[in-house]
GROMACS .gro file of N, CA and C in nm:
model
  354
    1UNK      N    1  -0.106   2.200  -0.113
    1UNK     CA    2  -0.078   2.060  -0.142
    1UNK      C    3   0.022   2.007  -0.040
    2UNK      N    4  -0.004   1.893   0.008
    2UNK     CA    5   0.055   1.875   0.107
    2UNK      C    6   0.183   1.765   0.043
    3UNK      N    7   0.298   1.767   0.086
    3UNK     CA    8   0.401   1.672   0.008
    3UNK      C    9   0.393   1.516   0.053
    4UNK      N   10   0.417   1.435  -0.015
    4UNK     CA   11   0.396   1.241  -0.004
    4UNK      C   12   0.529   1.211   0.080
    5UNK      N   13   0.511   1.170   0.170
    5UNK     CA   14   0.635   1.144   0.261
    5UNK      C   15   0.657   0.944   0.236
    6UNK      N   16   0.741   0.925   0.218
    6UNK     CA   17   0.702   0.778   0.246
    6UNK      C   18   0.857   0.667   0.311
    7UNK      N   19   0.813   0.588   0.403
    7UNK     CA   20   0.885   0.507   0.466
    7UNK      C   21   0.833   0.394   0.453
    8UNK      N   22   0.929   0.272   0.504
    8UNK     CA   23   0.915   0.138   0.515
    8UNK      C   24   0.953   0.055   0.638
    9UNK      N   25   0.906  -0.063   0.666
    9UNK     CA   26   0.952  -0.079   0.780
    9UNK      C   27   0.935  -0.256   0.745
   10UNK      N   28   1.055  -0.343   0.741
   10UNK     CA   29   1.043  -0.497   0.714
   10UNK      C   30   1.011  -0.599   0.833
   11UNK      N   31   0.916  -0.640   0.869
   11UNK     CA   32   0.895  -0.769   0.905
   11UNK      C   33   0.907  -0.927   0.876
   12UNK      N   34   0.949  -1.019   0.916
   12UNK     CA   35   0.964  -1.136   0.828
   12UNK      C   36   0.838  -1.180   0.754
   13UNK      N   37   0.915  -1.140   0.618
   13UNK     CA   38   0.811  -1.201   0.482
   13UNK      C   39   0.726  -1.087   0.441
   14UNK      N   40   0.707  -1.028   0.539
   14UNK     CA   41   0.603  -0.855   0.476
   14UNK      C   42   0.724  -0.772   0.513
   15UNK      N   43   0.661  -0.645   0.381
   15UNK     CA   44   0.725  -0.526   0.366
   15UNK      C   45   0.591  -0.458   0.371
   16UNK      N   46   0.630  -0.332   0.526
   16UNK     CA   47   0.452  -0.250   0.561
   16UNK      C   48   0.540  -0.105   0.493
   17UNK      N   49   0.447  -0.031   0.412
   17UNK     CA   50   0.470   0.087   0.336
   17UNK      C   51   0.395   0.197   0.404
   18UNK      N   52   0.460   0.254   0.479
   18UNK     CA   53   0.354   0.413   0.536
   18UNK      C   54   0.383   0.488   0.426
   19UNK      N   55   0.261   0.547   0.364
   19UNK     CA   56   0.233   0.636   0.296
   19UNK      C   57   0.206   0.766   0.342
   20UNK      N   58   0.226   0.915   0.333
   20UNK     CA   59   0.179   0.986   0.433
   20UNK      C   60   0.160   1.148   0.373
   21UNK      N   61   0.095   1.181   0.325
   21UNK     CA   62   0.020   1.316   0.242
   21UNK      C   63  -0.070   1.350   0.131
   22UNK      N   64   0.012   1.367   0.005
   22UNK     CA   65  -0.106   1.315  -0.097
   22UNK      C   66  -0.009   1.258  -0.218
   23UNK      N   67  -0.137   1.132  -0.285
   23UNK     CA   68  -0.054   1.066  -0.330
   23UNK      C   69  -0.145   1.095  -0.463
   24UNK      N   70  -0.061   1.177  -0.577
   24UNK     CA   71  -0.152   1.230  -0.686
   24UNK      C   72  -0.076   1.179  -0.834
   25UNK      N   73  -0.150   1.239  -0.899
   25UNK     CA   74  -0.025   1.193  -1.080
   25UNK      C   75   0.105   1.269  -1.041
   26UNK      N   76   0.102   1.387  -0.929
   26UNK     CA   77   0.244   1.444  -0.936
   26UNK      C   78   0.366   1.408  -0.849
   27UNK      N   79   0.284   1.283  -0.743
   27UNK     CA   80   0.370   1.196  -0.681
   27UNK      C   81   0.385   1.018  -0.670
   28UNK      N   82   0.300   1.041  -0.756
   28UNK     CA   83   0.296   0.885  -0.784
   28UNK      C   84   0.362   0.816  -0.814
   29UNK      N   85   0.494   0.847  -0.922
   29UNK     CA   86   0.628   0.828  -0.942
   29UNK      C   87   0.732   0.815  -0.839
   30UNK      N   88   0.724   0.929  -0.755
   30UNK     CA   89   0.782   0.930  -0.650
   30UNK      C   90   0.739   0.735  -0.531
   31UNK      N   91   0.609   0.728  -0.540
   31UNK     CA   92   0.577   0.613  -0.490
   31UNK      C   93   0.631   0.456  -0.541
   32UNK      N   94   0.603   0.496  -0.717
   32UNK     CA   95   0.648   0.351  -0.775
   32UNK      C   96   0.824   0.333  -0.784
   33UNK      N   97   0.930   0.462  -0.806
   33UNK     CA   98   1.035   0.460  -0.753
   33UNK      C   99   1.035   0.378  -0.597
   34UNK      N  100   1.013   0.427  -0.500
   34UNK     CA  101   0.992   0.393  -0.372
   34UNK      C  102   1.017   0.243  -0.348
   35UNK      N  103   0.881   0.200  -0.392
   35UNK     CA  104   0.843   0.096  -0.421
   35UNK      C  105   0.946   0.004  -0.498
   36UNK      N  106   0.993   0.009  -0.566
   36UNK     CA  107   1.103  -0.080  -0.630
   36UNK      C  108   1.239  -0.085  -0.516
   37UNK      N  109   1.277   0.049  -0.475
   37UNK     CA  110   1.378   0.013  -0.413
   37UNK      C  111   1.396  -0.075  -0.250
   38UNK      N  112   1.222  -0.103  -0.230
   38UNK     CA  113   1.208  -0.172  -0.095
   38UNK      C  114   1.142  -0.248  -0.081
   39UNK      N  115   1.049  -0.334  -0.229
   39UNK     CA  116   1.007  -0.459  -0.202
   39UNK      C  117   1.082  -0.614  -0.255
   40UNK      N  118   1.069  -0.686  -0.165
   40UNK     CA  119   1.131  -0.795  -0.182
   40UNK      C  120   1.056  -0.903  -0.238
   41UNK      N  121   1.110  -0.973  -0.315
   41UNK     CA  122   1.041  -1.096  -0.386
   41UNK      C  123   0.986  -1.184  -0.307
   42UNK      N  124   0.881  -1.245  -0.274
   42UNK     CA  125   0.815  -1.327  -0.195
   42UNK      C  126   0.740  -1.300  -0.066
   43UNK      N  127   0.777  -1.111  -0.078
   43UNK     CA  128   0.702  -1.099   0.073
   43UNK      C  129   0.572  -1.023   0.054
   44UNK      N  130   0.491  -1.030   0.139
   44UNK     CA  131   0.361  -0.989   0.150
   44UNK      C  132   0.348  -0.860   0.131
   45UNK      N  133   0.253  -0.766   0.094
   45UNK     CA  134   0.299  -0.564   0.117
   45UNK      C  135   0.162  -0.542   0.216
   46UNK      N  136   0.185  -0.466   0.273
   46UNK     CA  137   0.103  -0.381   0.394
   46UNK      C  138   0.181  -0.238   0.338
   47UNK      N  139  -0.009  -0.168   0.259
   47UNK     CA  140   0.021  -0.037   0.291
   47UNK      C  141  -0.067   0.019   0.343
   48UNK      N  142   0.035   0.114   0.429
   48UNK     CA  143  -0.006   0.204   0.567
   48UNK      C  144  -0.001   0.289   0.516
   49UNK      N  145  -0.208   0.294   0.500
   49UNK     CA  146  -0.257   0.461   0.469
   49UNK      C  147  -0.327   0.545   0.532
   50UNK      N  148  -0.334   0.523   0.688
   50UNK     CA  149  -0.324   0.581   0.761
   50UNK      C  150  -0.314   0.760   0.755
   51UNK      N  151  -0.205   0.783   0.672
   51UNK     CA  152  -0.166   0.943   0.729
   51UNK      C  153  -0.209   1.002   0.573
   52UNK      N  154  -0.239   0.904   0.500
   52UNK     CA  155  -0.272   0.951   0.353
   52UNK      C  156  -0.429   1.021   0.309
   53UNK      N  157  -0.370   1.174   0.305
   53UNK     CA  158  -0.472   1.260   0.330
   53UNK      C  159  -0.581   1.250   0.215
   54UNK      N  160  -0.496   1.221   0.096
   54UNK     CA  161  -0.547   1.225  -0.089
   54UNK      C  162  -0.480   1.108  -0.141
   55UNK      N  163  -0.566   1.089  -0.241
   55UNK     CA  164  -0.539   0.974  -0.340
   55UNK      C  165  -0.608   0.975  -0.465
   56UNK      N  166  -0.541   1.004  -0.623
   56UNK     CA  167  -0.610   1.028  -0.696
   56UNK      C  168  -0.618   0.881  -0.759
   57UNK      N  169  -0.662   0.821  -0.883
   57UNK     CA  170  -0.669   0.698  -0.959
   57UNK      C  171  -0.507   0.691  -1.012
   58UNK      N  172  -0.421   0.786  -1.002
   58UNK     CA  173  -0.305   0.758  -1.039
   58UNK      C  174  -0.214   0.707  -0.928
   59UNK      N  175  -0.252   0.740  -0.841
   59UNK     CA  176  -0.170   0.686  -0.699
   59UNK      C  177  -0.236   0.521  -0.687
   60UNK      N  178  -0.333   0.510  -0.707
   60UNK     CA  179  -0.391   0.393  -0.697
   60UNK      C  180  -0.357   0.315  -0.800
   61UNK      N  181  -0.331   0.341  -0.967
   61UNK     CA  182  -0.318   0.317  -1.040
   61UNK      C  183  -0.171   0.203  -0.990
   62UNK      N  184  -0.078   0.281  -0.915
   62UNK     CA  185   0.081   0.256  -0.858
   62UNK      C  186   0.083   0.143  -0.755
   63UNK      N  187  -0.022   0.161  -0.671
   63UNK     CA  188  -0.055   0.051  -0.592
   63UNK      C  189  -0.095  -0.064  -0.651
   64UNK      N  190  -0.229  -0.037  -0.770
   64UNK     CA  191  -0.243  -0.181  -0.782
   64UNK      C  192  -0.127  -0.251  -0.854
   65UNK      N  193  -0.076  -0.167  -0.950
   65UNK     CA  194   0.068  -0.250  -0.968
   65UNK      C  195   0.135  -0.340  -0.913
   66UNK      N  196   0.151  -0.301  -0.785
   66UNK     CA  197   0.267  -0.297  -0.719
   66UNK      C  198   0.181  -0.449  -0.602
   67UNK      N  199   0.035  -0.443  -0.618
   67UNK     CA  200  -0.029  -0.540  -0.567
   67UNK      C  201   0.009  -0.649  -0.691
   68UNK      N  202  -0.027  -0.635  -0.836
   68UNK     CA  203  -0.001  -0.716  -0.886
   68UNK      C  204   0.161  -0.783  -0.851
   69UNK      N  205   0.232  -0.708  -0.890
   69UNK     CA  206   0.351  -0.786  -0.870
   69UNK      C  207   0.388  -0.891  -0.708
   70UNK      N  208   0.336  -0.796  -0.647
   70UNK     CA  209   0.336  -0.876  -0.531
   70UNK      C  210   0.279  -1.018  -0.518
   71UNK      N  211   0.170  -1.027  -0.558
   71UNK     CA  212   0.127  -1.140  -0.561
   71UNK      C  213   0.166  -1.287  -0.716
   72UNK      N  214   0.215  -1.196  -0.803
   72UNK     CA  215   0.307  -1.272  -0.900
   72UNK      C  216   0.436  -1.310  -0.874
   73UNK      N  217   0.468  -1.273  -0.728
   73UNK     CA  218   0.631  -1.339  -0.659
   73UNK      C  219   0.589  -1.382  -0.578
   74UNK      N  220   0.427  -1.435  -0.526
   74UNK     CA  221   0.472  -1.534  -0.410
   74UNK      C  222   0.388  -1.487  -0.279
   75UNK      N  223   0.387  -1.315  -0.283
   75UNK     CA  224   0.304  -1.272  -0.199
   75UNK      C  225   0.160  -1.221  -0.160
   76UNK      N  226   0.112  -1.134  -0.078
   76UNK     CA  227  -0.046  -1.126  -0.094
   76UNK      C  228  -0.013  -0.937  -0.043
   77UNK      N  229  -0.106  -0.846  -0.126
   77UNK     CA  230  -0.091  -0.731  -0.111
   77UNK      C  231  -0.200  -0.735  -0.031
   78UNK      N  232  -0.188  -0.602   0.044
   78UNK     CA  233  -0.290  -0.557   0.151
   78UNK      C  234  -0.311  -0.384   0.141
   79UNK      N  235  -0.434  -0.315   0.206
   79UNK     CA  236  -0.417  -0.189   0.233
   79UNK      C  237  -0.477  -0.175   0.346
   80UNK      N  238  -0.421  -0.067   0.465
   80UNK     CA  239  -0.465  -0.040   0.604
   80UNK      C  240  -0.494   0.113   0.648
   81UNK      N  241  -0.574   0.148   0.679
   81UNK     CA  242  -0.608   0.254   0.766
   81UNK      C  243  -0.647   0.347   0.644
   82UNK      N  244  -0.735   0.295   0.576
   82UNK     CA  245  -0.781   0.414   0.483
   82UNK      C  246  -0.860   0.512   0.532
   83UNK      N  247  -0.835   0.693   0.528
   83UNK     CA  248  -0.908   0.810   0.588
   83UNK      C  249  -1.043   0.789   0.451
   84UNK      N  250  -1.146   0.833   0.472
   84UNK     CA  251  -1.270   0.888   0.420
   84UNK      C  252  -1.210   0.878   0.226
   85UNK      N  253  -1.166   1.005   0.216
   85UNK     CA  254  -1.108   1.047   0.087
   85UNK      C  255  -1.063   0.934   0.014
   86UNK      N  256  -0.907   0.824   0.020
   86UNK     CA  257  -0.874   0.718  -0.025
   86UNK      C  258  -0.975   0.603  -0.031
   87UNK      N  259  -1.011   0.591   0.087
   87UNK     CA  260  -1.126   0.497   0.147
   87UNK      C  261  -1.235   0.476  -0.020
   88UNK      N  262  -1.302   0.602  -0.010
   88UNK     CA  263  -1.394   0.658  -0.125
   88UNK      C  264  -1.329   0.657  -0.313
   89UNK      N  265  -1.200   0.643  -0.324
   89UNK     CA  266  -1.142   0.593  -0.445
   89UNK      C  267  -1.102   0.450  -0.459
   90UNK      N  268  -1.088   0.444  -0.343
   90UNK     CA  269  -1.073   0.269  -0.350
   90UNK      C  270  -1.193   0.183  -0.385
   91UNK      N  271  -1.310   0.264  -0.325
   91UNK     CA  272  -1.468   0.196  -0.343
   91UNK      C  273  -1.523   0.223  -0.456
   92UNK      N  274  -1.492   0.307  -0.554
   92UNK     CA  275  -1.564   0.367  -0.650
   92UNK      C  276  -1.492   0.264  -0.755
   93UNK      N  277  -1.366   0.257  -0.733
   93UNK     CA  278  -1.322   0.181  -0.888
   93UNK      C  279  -1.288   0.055  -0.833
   94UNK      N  280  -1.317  -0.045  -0.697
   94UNK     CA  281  -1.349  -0.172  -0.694
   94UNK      C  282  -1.211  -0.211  -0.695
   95UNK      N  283  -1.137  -0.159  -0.614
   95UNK     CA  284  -1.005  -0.209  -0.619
   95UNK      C  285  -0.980  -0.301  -0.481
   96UNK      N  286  -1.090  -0.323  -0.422
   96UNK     CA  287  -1.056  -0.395  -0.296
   96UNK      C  288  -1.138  -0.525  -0.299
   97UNK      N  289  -1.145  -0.546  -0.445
   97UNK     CA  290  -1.192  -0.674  -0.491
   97UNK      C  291  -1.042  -0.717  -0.521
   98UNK      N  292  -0.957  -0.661  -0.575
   98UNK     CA  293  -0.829  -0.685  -0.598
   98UNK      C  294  -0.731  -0.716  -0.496
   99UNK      N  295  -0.696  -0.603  -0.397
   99UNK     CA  296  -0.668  -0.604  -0.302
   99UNK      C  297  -0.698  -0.570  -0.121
  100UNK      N  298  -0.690  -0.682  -0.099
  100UNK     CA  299  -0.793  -0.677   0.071
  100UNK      C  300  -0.805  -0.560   0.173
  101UNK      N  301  -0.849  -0.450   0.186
  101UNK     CA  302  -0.908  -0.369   0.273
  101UNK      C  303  -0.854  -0.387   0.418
  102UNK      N  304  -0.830  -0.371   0.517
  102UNK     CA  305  -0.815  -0.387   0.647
  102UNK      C  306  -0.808  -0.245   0.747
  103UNK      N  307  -0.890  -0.233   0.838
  103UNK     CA  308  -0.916  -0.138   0.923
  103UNK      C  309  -0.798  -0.040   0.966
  104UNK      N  310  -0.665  -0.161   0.990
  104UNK     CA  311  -0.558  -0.105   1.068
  104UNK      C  312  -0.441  -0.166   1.011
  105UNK      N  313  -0.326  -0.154   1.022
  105UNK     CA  314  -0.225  -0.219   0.988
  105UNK      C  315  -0.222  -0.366   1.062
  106UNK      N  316  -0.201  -0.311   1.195
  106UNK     CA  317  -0.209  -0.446   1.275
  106UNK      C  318  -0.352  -0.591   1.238
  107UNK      N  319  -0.448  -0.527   1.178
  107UNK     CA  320  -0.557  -0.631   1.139
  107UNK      C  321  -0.492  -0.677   1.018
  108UNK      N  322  -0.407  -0.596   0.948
  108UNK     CA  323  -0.366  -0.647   0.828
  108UNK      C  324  -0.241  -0.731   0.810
  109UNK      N  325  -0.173  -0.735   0.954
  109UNK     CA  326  -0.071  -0.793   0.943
  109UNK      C  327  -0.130  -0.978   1.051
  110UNK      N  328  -0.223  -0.891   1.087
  110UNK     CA  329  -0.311  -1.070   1.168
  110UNK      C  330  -0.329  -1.143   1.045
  111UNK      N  331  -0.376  -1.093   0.932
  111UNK     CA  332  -0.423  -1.192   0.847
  111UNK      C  333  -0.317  -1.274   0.802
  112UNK      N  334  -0.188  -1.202   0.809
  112UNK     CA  335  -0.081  -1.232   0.728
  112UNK      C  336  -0.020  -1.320   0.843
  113UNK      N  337   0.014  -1.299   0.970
  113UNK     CA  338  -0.018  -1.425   1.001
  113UNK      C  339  -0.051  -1.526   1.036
  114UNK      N  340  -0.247  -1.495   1.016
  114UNK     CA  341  -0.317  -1.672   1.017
  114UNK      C  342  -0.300  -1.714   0.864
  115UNK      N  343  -0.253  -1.628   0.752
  115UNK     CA  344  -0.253  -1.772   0.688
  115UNK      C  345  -0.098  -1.801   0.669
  116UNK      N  346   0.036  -1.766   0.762
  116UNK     CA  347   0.099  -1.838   0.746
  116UNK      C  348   0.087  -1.941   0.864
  117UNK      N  349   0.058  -1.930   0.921
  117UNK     CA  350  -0.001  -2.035   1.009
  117UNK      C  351  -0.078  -2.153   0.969
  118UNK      N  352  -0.176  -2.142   0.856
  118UNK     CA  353  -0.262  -2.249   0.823
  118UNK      C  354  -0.202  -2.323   0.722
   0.00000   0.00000   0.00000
């Protein structure tokens, strides 16, 4: 089992979340802790899943949360660089009807800003 590493990194108005090992019921806590101590009210989330090897419905379970809230203060949640594995839990339970999909971080942070732009 590989351990959930996780960092943050603030841009104006988004907070991007690298996620990075596996994110299961036995670290998922570890994520929604995380998560409280580094998102800000009104800003957008970019998470960078990129290095995120696993993802069970409980890790996802933490995200969409954390999408909801985001977007109940103001902002718009995102997810980037999904590998095969996450990619494939995200598609099965339709969570990217919820929250928007994006190839890369950087595609995910374009969106964020053409629509502060528009």
């Amino acid at each position: 089992m590989e351990e959930l590493t996780l960092t943050h990194h603030r841009l104006p108005g988004t907070t991007v979340v690298v996620a990075r090992g596996e994110l299961d019921a036995g670290t998922a806590r570890n994520l929604e802790a995380f998560l409280a101590e580094v998102l800000h009210d009104g800003d957008d989330l970019v998470f960078d899943l990129a290095e995120l090897t696993f993802m069970d419905t409980s890790g996802l379970g933490v995200i969409l949360a954390a999408g909801e809230r985001t977007r109940r203060l103001g902002g718009t949640p995102r997810l980037a660089g999904l590998r095969a594995g996450p990619a494939r839990v995200v598609s099965l339970t339709g969570i990217a009807s919820a929250i928007p999909v994006h190839d890369t971080v950087e595609d995910a942070l374009g969106t964020v800003v053409a629509a502060v732009a528009s």
